[in-house]
Amino acid sequence: MSQEKKIEFEVDRRFDPVKSRHFLNGVCTVLHCHHYATLYSQLALDAVNFNGADHLVEASEDTFYEVLNSYYLNKGATTAEEKVEIARQYWQAVGMGLIQFTGVGKFEILAEMEYSHLDEGWLKKWGGSKKPVNLFTVGFVAAVAALVNEKPVRSFRVTETKSLVCGDEKSEFKGVAA
Amino acid sequence: MTIDRKKIIEEMSKVKILGNEEGMIPVFGVYVQQLPAAIWNGFARRMINSVPEHLVPAAEELLINAAHECGYHTGHGIITSEEFKTVVGPMLEKMPEDVLHGAFAVFTAWGWAKSEVTELIPNQKMVVRAYDYYESDIISYGKTNRPAAFMITGVSGAFMDLAYGGPYDPKGKTGIYTFKCQQTKGIEMGDDYGEFVVTRNQA
């Protein structure tokens, strides 16, 4: 009888008392609130003439590509199933919400969020939006899509197609190979 | 009793924060997330580098403003929290000055910046020094010619708002922006430490 392998994202937290910095699995992290995240997002979305949204998506994709790739290498996670499950648990652990990867393929990736730090924060702060606003997760999904397919960053173009801030029941993200 | 920074940092740095079953961290009256410092630095750098020179101060101001609002609301949540009351509460004698000193010890404990208040004229001026902070990590790409610790700048102003700006307003319509902060030194510019001077906002 085969036994199902349980995939668990391991959390190793450390505080460096000399530099006063926190590390999560060796990565310097910082606590910030929804005001900070939503105002950064608003700034990115408003800066249309300066590609603000692209800057935030790319900062997100680059950061999480490196964080997840390092973790996968360290823990020997090689299959698509392992990688998306670790990514899901990571997003949950750091307080970004509950993400489910509903379709992961060579040319396409689909994900949805029932709970989202950015969207809940936006709703709490401003009440809603006509357009999706979760650029952090767009970048995160792009990073996961690239890593699952063992491709570099910018290999997938991700769009948020439904959004909690727009009144949808779930946020949805669709990525296609670039 | 005076503020025991070492004890506050030791105790408050132990606070473990992880997402709940919904992947959310609702604490101190706000939602919190714990992301790599690199994402905040990465976006700020990209924005500053992409705007024309004459718009750089405006872009910086928006980044500072994000931190000012964050510091005002989260700061209020922290200084009214049970954790703060338990750890810092017994050390408080002179109000609100001791709260400010305690708040910067928490600021340090949470990894925002290894910082302390070095000068405080009640209701008028505060000087903060930061000896290590994640925003200075951009120096790995070379020294900057302008200060870039937008988060510390904004939060320092917000903490003075909370101390001397009147009653806390959860809607942020009053009480906030009664002080402004200017960064006068920065590790990212090659200085030994970051320095932040907060004064009354005359605007």
mmCIF file of N, CA and C in Angstrom, chain A residues 11 13 15 17-22 24 27-37 39-40 43-44 47 50-56 58-60 62-64 67 90-98 115-117 120-121 124-125 136 154, chain B residues 9 13 16-25 29-40 42-44 46-47 50-52 55 59 62-63 65-67 69-70 73-74 108-114 132-137 150-151:
data_model
loop_
_atom_site.group_PDB
_atom_site.id
_atom_site.type_symbol
_atom_site.label_atom_id
_atom_site.label_comp_id
_atom_site.label_asym_id
_atom_site.label_seq_id
_atom_site.Cartn_x
_atom_site.Cartn_y
_atom_site.Cartn_z
ATOM 1 N N VAL A 11 8.825 26.332 8.829
ATOM 2 C CA VAL A 11 9.092 27.720 9.213
ATOM 3 C C VAL A 11 10.249 27.761 10.203
ATOM 4 N N ARG A 13 12.264 30.529 12.099
ATOM 5 C CA ARG A 13 12.337 31.959 12.391
ATOM 6 C C ARG A 13 13.542 32.255 13.261
ATOM 7 N N PHE A 15 15.806 35.709 15.082
ATOM 8 C CA PHE A 15 15.981 37.149 15.293
ATOM 9 C C PHE A 15 17.455 37.394 15.561
ATOM 10 N N PRO A 17 19.905 39.619 17.177
ATOM 11 C CA PRO A 17 19.861 40.713 18.158
ATOM 12 C C PRO A 17 20.897 41.799 17.890
ATOM 13 N N VAL A 18 21.931 41.493 17.133
ATOM 14 C CA VAL A 18 22.955 42.499 16.853
ATOM 15 C C VAL A 18 22.440 43.506 15.816
ATOM 16 N N LYS A 19 21.874 43.005 14.745
ATOM 17 C CA LYS A 19 21.373 43.898 13.697
ATOM 18 C C LYS A 19 19.885 44.224 13.872
ATOM 19 N N SER A 20 19.254 43.521 14.821
ATOM 20 C CA SER A 20 17.803 43.672 15.048
ATOM 21 C C SER A 20 17.016 43.391 13.772
ATOM 22 N N ARG A 21 17.257 42.247 13.219
ATOM 23 C CA ARG A 21 16.532 41.847 12.008
ATOM 24 C C ARG A 21 15.911 40.466 12.198
ATOM 25 N N HIS A 22 14.779 40.284 11.527
ATOM 26 C CA HIS A 22 14.103 38.983 11.567
ATOM 27 C C HIS A 22 14.389 38.218 10.271
ATOM 28 N N LEU A 24 13.206 34.669 8.101
ATOM 29 C CA LEU A 24 12.311 33.531 7.919
ATOM 30 C C LEU A 24 12.988 32.603 6.910
ATOM 31 N N VAL A 27 15.781 34.314 5.142
ATOM 32 C CA VAL A 27 15.495 35.518 4.352
ATOM 33 C C VAL A 27 15.083 36.656 5.288
ATOM 34 N N CYS A 28 15.719 37.813 5.135
ATOM 35 C CA CYS A 28 15.376 38.974 5.958
ATOM 36 C C CYS A 28 13.940 39.407 5.663
ATOM 37 N N THR A 29 13.102 39.395 6.688
ATOM 38 C CA THR A 29 11.689 39.753 6.497
ATOM 39 C C THR A 29 11.319 40.917 7.409
ATOM 40 N N VAL A 30 10.184 41.509 7.098
ATOM 41 C CA VAL A 30 9.732 42.633 7.910
ATOM 42 C C VAL A 30 8.204 42.603 7.986
ATOM 43 N N LEU A 31 7.707 42.944 9.157
ATOM 44 C CA LEU A 31 6.248 43.002 9.343
ATOM 45 C C LEU A 31 5.736 44.348 8.851
ATOM 46 N N HIS A 32 4.704 44.300 8.021
ATOM 47 C CA HIS A 32 4.044 45.547 7.629
ATOM 48 C C HIS A 32 2.536 45.321 7.627
ATOM 49 N N CYS A 33 1.791 46.413 7.660
ATOM 50 C CA CYS A 33 0.338 46.306 7.783
ATOM 51 C C CYS A 33 -0.340 46.531 6.432
ATOM 52 N N HIS A 34 -1.677 46.361 6.425
ATOM 53 C CA HIS A 34 -2.414 46.513 5.165
ATOM 54 C C HIS A 34 -2.402 47.958 4.660
ATOM 55 N N HIS A 35 -2.246 48.917 5.563
ATOM 56 C CA HIS A 35 -2.159 50.312 5.103
ATOM 57 C C HIS A 35 -0.946 50.476 4.193
ATOM 58 N N TYR A 36 0.163 49.898 4.614
ATOM 59 C CA TYR A 36 1.405 50.014 3.848
ATOM 60 C C TYR A 36 1.269 49.307 2.499
ATOM 61 N N ALA A 37 0.763 48.082 2.551
ATOM 62 C CA ALA A 37 0.655 47.289 1.311
ATOM 63 C C ALA A 37 -0.334 47.909 0.326
ATOM 64 N N LEU A 39 -1.299 51.117 0.198
ATOM 65 C CA LEU A 39 -0.812 52.408 -0.307
ATOM 66 C C LEU A 39 0.301 52.219 -1.339
ATOM 67 N N TYR A 40 1.137 51.213 -1.145
ATOM 68 C CA TYR A 40 2.150 50.899 -2.166
ATOM 69 C C TYR A 40 1.450 50.461 -3.460
ATOM 70 N N LEU A 43 -0.113 53.484 -5.153
ATOM 71 C CA LEU A 43 0.949 54.259 -5.797
ATOM 72 C C LEU A 43 1.351 53.612 -7.119
ATOM 73 N N ALA A 44 1.502 52.296 -7.096
ATOM 74 C CA ALA A 44 1.888 51.570 -8.316
ATOM 75 C C ALA A 44 0.816 51.713 -9.392
ATOM 76 N N ALA A 47 0.680 55.281 -10.888
ATOM 77 C CA ALA A 47 1.851 55.699 -11.681
ATOM 78 C C ALA A 47 1.818 55.059 -13.072
ATOM 79 N N PHE A 50 4.575 55.765 -15.541
ATOM 80 C CA PHE A 50 5.920 55.290 -15.176
ATOM 81 C C PHE A 50 5.930 53.776 -14.920
ATOM 82 N N ASN A 51 4.954 53.077 -15.482
ATOM 83 C CA ASN A 51 4.874 51.610 -15.369
ATOM 84 C C ASN A 51 4.872 51.131 -13.923
ATOM 85 N N GLY A 52 4.185 51.874 -13.063
ATOM 86 C CA GLY A 52 4.164 51.547 -11.637
ATOM 87 C C GLY A 52 3.688 50.129 -11.353
ATOM 88 N N ALA A 53 2.613 49.719 -12.026
ATOM 89 C CA ALA A 53 2.077 48.370 -11.772
ATOM 90 C C ALA A 53 3.096 47.310 -12.159
ATOM 91 N N ASP A 54 3.758 47.510 -13.298
ATOM 92 C CA ASP A 54 4.791 46.551 -13.722
ATOM 93 C C ASP A 54 5.927 46.489 -12.704
ATOM 94 N N HIS A 55 6.283 47.643 -12.150
ATOM 95 C CA HIS A 55 7.374 47.658 -11.167
ATOM 96 C C HIS A 55 7.027 46.814 -9.945
ATOM 97 N N LEU A 56 5.785 46.937 -9.471
ATOM 98 C CA LEU A 56 5.416 46.172 -8.277
ATOM 99 C C LEU A 56 5.306 44.675 -8.596
ATOM 100 N N GLU A 58 6.917 43.081 -10.920
ATOM 101 C CA GLU A 58 8.268 42.537 -11.135
ATOM 102 C C GLU A 58 9.060 42.439 -9.831
ATOM 103 N N ALA A 59 8.889 43.420 -8.948
ATOM 104 C CA ALA A 59 9.561 43.335 -7.637
ATOM 105 C C ALA A 59 9.061 42.104 -6.890
ATOM 106 N N SER A 60 7.756 41.860 -6.998
ATOM 107 C CA SER A 60 7.158 40.701 -6.343
ATOM 108 C C SER A 60 7.662 39.399 -6.979
ATOM 109 N N ASP A 62 10.351 38.796 -8.778
ATOM 110 C CA ASP A 62 11.784 38.583 -8.528
ATOM 111 C C ASP A 62 12.036 38.105 -7.097
ATOM 112 N N THR A 63 11.363 38.763 -6.155
ATOM 113 C CA THR A 63 11.576 38.427 -4.745
ATOM 114 C C THR A 63 11.119 37.002 -4.438
ATOM 115 N N PHE A 64 9.902 36.666 -4.855
ATOM 116 C CA PHE A 64 9.367 35.345 -4.476
ATOM 117 C C PHE A 64 9.969 34.219 -5.308
ATOM 118 N N VAL A 67 13.068 33.528 -3.243
ATOM 119 C CA VAL A 67 12.724 32.926 -1.942
ATOM 120 C C VAL A 67 12.289 31.473 -2.123
ATOM 121 N N TYR A 90 3.299 28.796 1.991
ATOM 122 C CA TYR A 90 4.140 29.975 2.251
ATOM 123 C C TYR A 90 3.268 31.240 2.278
ATOM 124 N N TRP A 91 2.394 31.375 1.261
ATOM 125 C CA TRP A 91 1.528 32.571 1.167
ATOM 126 C C TRP A 91 0.641 32.680 2.406
ATOM 127 N N GLN A 92 0.191 31.523 2.874
ATOM 128 C CA GLN A 92 -0.645 31.480 4.076
ATOM 129 C C GLN A 92 0.175 31.868 5.316
ATOM 130 N N ALA A 93 1.370 31.311 5.430
ATOM 131 C CA ALA A 93 2.197 31.544 6.626
ATOM 132 C C ALA A 93 2.585 33.006 6.781
ATOM 133 N N VAL A 94 2.863 33.682 5.662
ATOM 134 C CA VAL A 94 3.315 35.076 5.768
ATOM 135 C C VAL A 94 2.146 36.065 5.821
ATOM 136 N N GLY A 95 0.933 35.537 5.834
ATOM 137 C CA GLY A 95 -0.233 36.394 6.043
ATOM 138 C C GLY A 95 -0.799 37.022 4.795
ATOM 139 N N MET A 96 -0.452 36.485 3.607
ATOM 140 C CA MET A 96 -0.951 37.075 2.371
ATOM 141 C C MET A 96 -2.290 36.501 1.930
ATOM 142 N N GLY A 97 -2.752 35.465 2.619
ATOM 143 C CA GLY A 97 -4.070 34.920 2.302
ATOM 144 C C GLY A 97 -4.030 33.465 1.898
ATOM 145 N N LEU A 98 -5.199 33.010 1.458
ATOM 146 C CA LEU A 98 -5.350 31.594 1.113
ATOM 147 C C LEU A 98 -5.414 31.460 -0.403
ATOM 148 N N TYR A 115 -9.424 34.273 0.469
ATOM 149 C CA TYR A 115 -9.019 35.275 1.458
ATOM 150 C C TYR A 115 -7.718 35.901 0.978
ATOM 151 N N SER A 116 -7.633 37.209 1.119
ATOM 152 C CA SER A 116 -6.452 37.907 0.617
ATOM 153 C C SER A 116 -6.140 39.118 1.494
ATOM 154 N N HIS A 117 -4.915 39.169 1.980
ATOM 155 C CA HIS A 117 -4.464 40.306 2.800
ATOM 156 C C HIS A 117 -4.681 41.630 2.058
ATOM 157 N N GLU A 120 -8.613 42.239 1.431
ATOM 158 C CA GLU A 120 -9.328 42.532 2.682
ATOM 159 C C GLU A 120 -8.884 43.898 3.208
ATOM 160 N N GLY A 121 -7.584 44.159 3.106
ATOM 161 C CA GLY A 121 -7.053 45.443 3.566
ATOM 162 C C GLY A 121 -7.602 46.595 2.745
ATOM 163 N N LYS A 124 -11.175 47.194 3.650
ATOM 164 C CA LYS A 124 -11.257 47.822 4.961
ATOM 165 C C LYS A 124 -10.883 49.308 4.872
ATOM 166 N N LYS A 125 -9.913 49.609 4.024
ATOM 167 C CA LYS A 125 -9.417 50.981 3.939
ATOM 168 C C LYS A 125 -10.246 51.861 3.003
ATOM 169 N N PHE A 136 0.785 42.201 -5.859
ATOM 170 C CA PHE A 136 1.705 41.324 -5.129
ATOM 171 C C PHE A 136 1.474 39.861 -5.541
ATOM 172 N N ARG A 154 9.755 36.198 -15.711
ATOM 173 C CA ARG A 154 9.134 36.807 -16.917
ATOM 174 C C ARG A 154 8.757 35.746 -17.942
ATOM 175 N N ILE B 9 13.142 44.894 23.742
ATOM 176 C CA ILE B 9 13.567 44.251 22.486
ATOM 177 C C ILE B 9 13.598 42.736 22.666
ATOM 178 N N SER B 13 10.670 40.878 20.530
ATOM 179 C CA SER B 13 11.198 40.173 19.353
ATOM 180 C C SER B 13 10.789 38.711 19.360
ATOM 181 N N LYS B 16 5.555 35.725 18.117
ATOM 182 C CA LYS B 16 5.494 34.906 16.901
ATOM 183 C C LYS B 16 4.213 35.222 16.141
ATOM 184 N N ILE B 17 4.381 35.593 14.912
ATOM 185 C CA ILE B 17 3.220 35.925 14.097
ATOM 186 C C ILE B 17 3.202 35.038 12.868
ATOM 187 N N LEU B 18 2.105 34.311 12.700
ATOM 188 C CA LEU B 18 1.935 33.447 11.525
ATOM 189 C C LEU B 18 0.501 33.562 11.030
ATOM 190 N N GLY B 19 0.296 33.332 9.749
ATOM 191 C CA GLY B 19 -1.048 33.398 9.193
ATOM 192 C C GLY B 19 -1.966 32.352 9.819
ATOM 193 N N ASN B 20 -3.246 32.727 9.993
ATOM 194 C CA ASN B 20 -4.224 31.779 10.540
ATOM 195 C C ASN B 20 -4.720 30.850 9.419
ATOM 196 N N GLU B 21 -5.806 30.119 9.665
ATOM 197 C CA GLU B 21 -6.266 29.155 8.655
ATOM 198 C C GLU B 21 -6.748 29.820 7.367
ATOM 199 N N GLU B 22 -7.033 31.122 7.464
ATOM 200 C CA GLU B 22 -7.409 31.872 6.255
ATOM 201 C C GLU B 22 -6.198 32.583 5.633
ATOM 202 N N GLY B 23 -5.049 32.342 6.236
ATOM 203 C CA GLY B 23 -3.844 32.991 5.718
ATOM 204 C C GLY B 23 -3.775 34.462 6.072
ATOM 205 N N MET B 24 -4.498 34.849 7.114
ATOM 206 C CA MET B 24 -4.533 36.255 7.500
ATOM 207 C C MET B 24 -3.892 36.426 8.877
ATOM 208 N N ILE B 25 -3.369 37.620 9.126
ATOM 209 C CA ILE B 25 -2.796 37.939 10.437
ATOM 210 C C ILE B 25 -3.465 39.211 10.950
ATOM 211 N N GLY B 29 -5.342 45.681 15.398
ATOM 212 C CA GLY B 29 -6.370 46.433 14.679
ATOM 213 C C GLY B 29 -6.130 46.557 13.185
ATOM 214 N N VAL B 30 -5.123 45.878 12.684
ATOM 215 C CA VAL B 30 -4.822 45.915 11.235
ATOM 216 C C VAL B 30 -4.540 44.481 10.758
ATOM 217 N N TYR B 31 -4.448 44.308 9.458
ATOM 218 C CA TYR B 31 -3.948 43.051 8.911
ATOM 219 C C TYR B 31 -2.445 43.220 8.689
ATOM 220 N N VAL B 32 -1.713 42.213 9.113
ATOM 221 C CA VAL B 32 -0.256 42.282 9.003
ATOM 222 C C VAL B 32 0.225 41.207 8.045
ATOM 223 N N GLN B 33 1.334 41.480 7.398
ATOM 224 C CA GLN B 33 1.988 40.427 6.585
ATOM 225 C C GLN B 33 3.483 40.481 6.855
ATOM 226 N N GLN B 34 4.156 39.389 6.610
ATOM 227 C CA GLN B 34 5.601 39.329 6.870
ATOM 228 C C GLN B 34 6.329 38.931 5.587
ATOM 229 N N LEU B 35 6.658 39.937 4.794
ATOM 230 C CA LEU B 35 7.271 39.690 3.487
ATOM 231 C C LEU B 35 8.777 39.974 3.526
ATOM 232 N N PRO B 36 9.502 39.426 2.563
ATOM 233 C CA PRO B 36 10.938 39.730 2.483
ATOM 234 C C PRO B 36 11.162 41.230 2.327
ATOM 235 N N ALA B 37 12.162 41.750 3.016
ATOM 236 C CA ALA B 37 12.474 43.178 2.917
ATOM 237 C C ALA B 37 12.754 43.570 1.465
ATOM 238 N N ALA B 38 13.277 42.636 0.702
ATOM 239 C CA ALA B 38 13.682 42.924 -0.681
ATOM 240 C C ALA B 38 12.530 43.418 -1.546
ATOM 241 N N ILE B 39 11.308 42.999 -1.252
ATOM 242 C CA ILE B 39 10.196 43.417 -2.117
ATOM 243 C C ILE B 39 9.904 44.910 -1.943
ATOM 244 N N TRP B 40 10.013 45.389 -0.706
ATOM 245 C CA TRP B 40 9.737 46.817 -0.460
ATOM 246 C C TRP B 40 10.847 47.670 -1.068
ATOM 247 N N GLY B 42 12.795 46.750 -3.460
ATOM 248 C CA GLY B 42 12.773 46.548 -4.909
ATOM 249 C C GLY B 42 11.783 47.466 -5.596
ATOM 250 N N PHE B 43 10.591 47.579 -5.039
ATOM 251 C CA PHE B 43 9.580 48.453 -5.651
ATOM 252 C C PHE B 43 9.978 49.928 -5.512
ATOM 253 N N ALA B 44 10.426 50.303 -4.311
ATOM 254 C CA ALA B 44 10.796 51.711 -4.093
ATOM 255 C C ALA B 44 11.897 52.140 -5.067
ATOM 256 N N ARG B 46 12.691 50.793 -7.997
ATOM 257 C CA ARG B 46 12.185 50.824 -9.375
ATOM 258 C C ARG B 46 11.396 52.114 -9.629
ATOM 259 N N MET B 47 10.563 52.487 -8.651
ATOM 260 C CA MET B 47 9.757 53.702 -8.822
ATOM 261 C C MET B 47 10.645 54.939 -8.917
ATOM 262 N N SER B 50 12.485 55.279 -12.115
ATOM 263 C CA SER B 50 11.726 55.392 -13.366
ATOM 264 C C SER B 50 11.111 56.768 -13.586
ATOM 265 N N VAL B 51 11.086 57.603 -12.552
ATOM 266 C CA VAL B 51 10.467 58.918 -12.746
ATOM 267 C C VAL B 51 11.538 59.941 -13.135
ATOM 268 N N PRO B 52 11.162 60.976 -13.900
ATOM 269 C CA PRO B 52 12.138 62.015 -14.224
ATOM 270 C C PRO B 52 12.611 62.726 -12.956
ATOM 271 N N LEU B 55 10.508 64.805 -10.658
ATOM 272 C CA LEU B 55 9.400 64.154 -9.948
ATOM 273 C C LEU B 55 9.868 63.223 -8.827
ATOM 274 N N ALA B 59 7.684 61.365 -5.783
ATOM 275 C CA ALA B 59 7.613 59.906 -5.626
ATOM 276 C C ALA B 59 8.063 59.506 -4.218
ATOM 277 N N LEU B 62 5.355 60.125 -1.689
ATOM 278 C CA LEU B 62 4.292 59.112 -1.686
ATOM 279 C C LEU B 62 4.728 57.857 -0.930
ATOM 280 N N LEU B 63 5.990 57.491 -1.081
ATOM 281 C CA LEU B 63 6.504 56.329 -0.344
ATOM 282 C C LEU B 63 6.539 56.625 1.153
ATOM 283 N N ASN B 65 4.590 58.754 2.652
ATOM 284 C CA ASN B 65 3.202 58.831 3.099
ATOM 285 C C ASN B 65 2.626 57.452 3.420
ATOM 286 N N ALA B 66 2.984 56.461 2.615
ATOM 287 C CA ALA B 66 2.505 55.095 2.880
ATOM 288 C C ALA B 66 2.943 54.656 4.272
ATOM 289 N N ALA B 67 4.179 54.975 4.615
ATOM 290 C CA ALA B 67 4.702 54.599 5.929
ATOM 291 C C ALA B 67 4.085 55.442 7.040
ATOM 292 N N GLU B 69 1.037 56.691 7.166
ATOM 293 C CA GLU B 69 -0.298 56.130 7.496
ATOM 294 C C GLU B 69 -0.177 54.796 8.206
ATOM 295 N N CYS B 70 0.744 53.976 7.725
ATOM 296 C CA CYS B 70 0.980 52.673 8.353
ATOM 297 C C CYS B 70 1.403 52.878 9.810
ATOM 298 N N HIS B 73 -1.595 54.147 12.149
ATOM 299 C CA HIS B 73 -2.616 53.162 12.525
ATOM 300 C C HIS B 73 -2.019 51.955 13.245
ATOM 301 N N THR B 74 -0.952 51.396 12.687
ATOM 302 C CA THR B 74 -0.342 50.229 13.335
ATOM 303 C C THR B 74 0.311 50.648 14.649
ATOM 304 N N THR B 108 12.386 48.515 16.901
ATOM 305 C CA THR B 108 13.641 47.756 16.773
ATOM 306 C C THR B 108 13.378 46.263 16.864
ATOM 307 N N ALA B 109 12.574 45.875 17.845
ATOM 308 C CA ALA B 109 12.302 44.450 18.088
ATOM 309 C C ALA B 109 11.621 43.788 16.899
ATOM 310 N N TRP B 110 10.847 44.564 16.156
ATOM 311 C CA TRP B 110 10.107 43.981 15.031
ATOM 312 C C TRP B 110 10.893 43.989 13.731
ATOM 313 N N GLY B 111 12.122 44.468 13.796
ATOM 314 C CA GLY B 111 12.983 44.375 12.625
ATOM 315 C C GLY B 111 12.820 45.500 11.635
ATOM 316 N N TRP B 112 12.130 46.572 12.036
ATOM 317 C CA TRP B 112 11.969 47.699 11.110
ATOM 318 C C TRP B 112 13.261 48.501 11.023
ATOM 319 N N ALA B 113 13.856 48.749 12.180
ATOM 320 C CA ALA B 113 15.136 49.466 12.209
ATOM 321 C C ALA B 113 15.696 49.388 13.621
ATOM 322 N N LYS B 114 17.008 49.222 13.717
ATOM 323 C CA LYS B 114 17.650 49.263 15.034
ATOM 324 C C LYS B 114 17.785 50.741 15.380
ATOM 325 N N ASP B 132 20.948 50.307 12.003
ATOM 326 C CA ASP B 132 20.827 49.235 11.004
ATOM 327 C C ASP B 132 19.373 49.217 10.553
ATOM 328 N N TYR B 133 19.148 49.210 9.262
ATOM 329 C CA TYR B 133 17.768 49.150 8.773
ATOM 330 C C TYR B 133 17.751 48.579 7.366
ATOM 331 N N TYR B 134 16.667 47.850 7.075
ATOM 332 C CA TYR B 134 16.630 47.117 5.810
ATOM 333 C C TYR B 134 16.634 48.037 4.595
ATOM 334 N N GLU B 135 16.106 49.241 4.762
ATOM 335 C CA GLU B 135 16.068 50.156 3.614
ATOM 336 C C GLU B 135 17.469 50.570 3.148
ATOM 337 N N SER B 136 18.454 50.407 4.052
ATOM 338 C CA SER B 136 19.821 50.771 3.664
ATOM 339 C C SER B 136 20.502 49.662 2.858
ATOM 340 N N ASP B 137 19.839 48.515 2.733
ATOM 341 C CA ASP B 137 20.446 47.392 1.998
ATOM 342 C C ASP B 137 20.718 47.742 0.536
ATOM 343 N N PHE B 150 12.503 55.663 3.453
ATOM 344 C CA PHE B 150 11.161 56.257 3.425
ATOM 345 C C PHE B 150 10.279 55.728 4.556
ATOM 346 N N MET B 151 10.447 54.459 4.869
ATOM 347 C CA MET B 151 9.617 53.846 5.905
ATOM 348 C C MET B 151 9.908 54.464 7.276
#
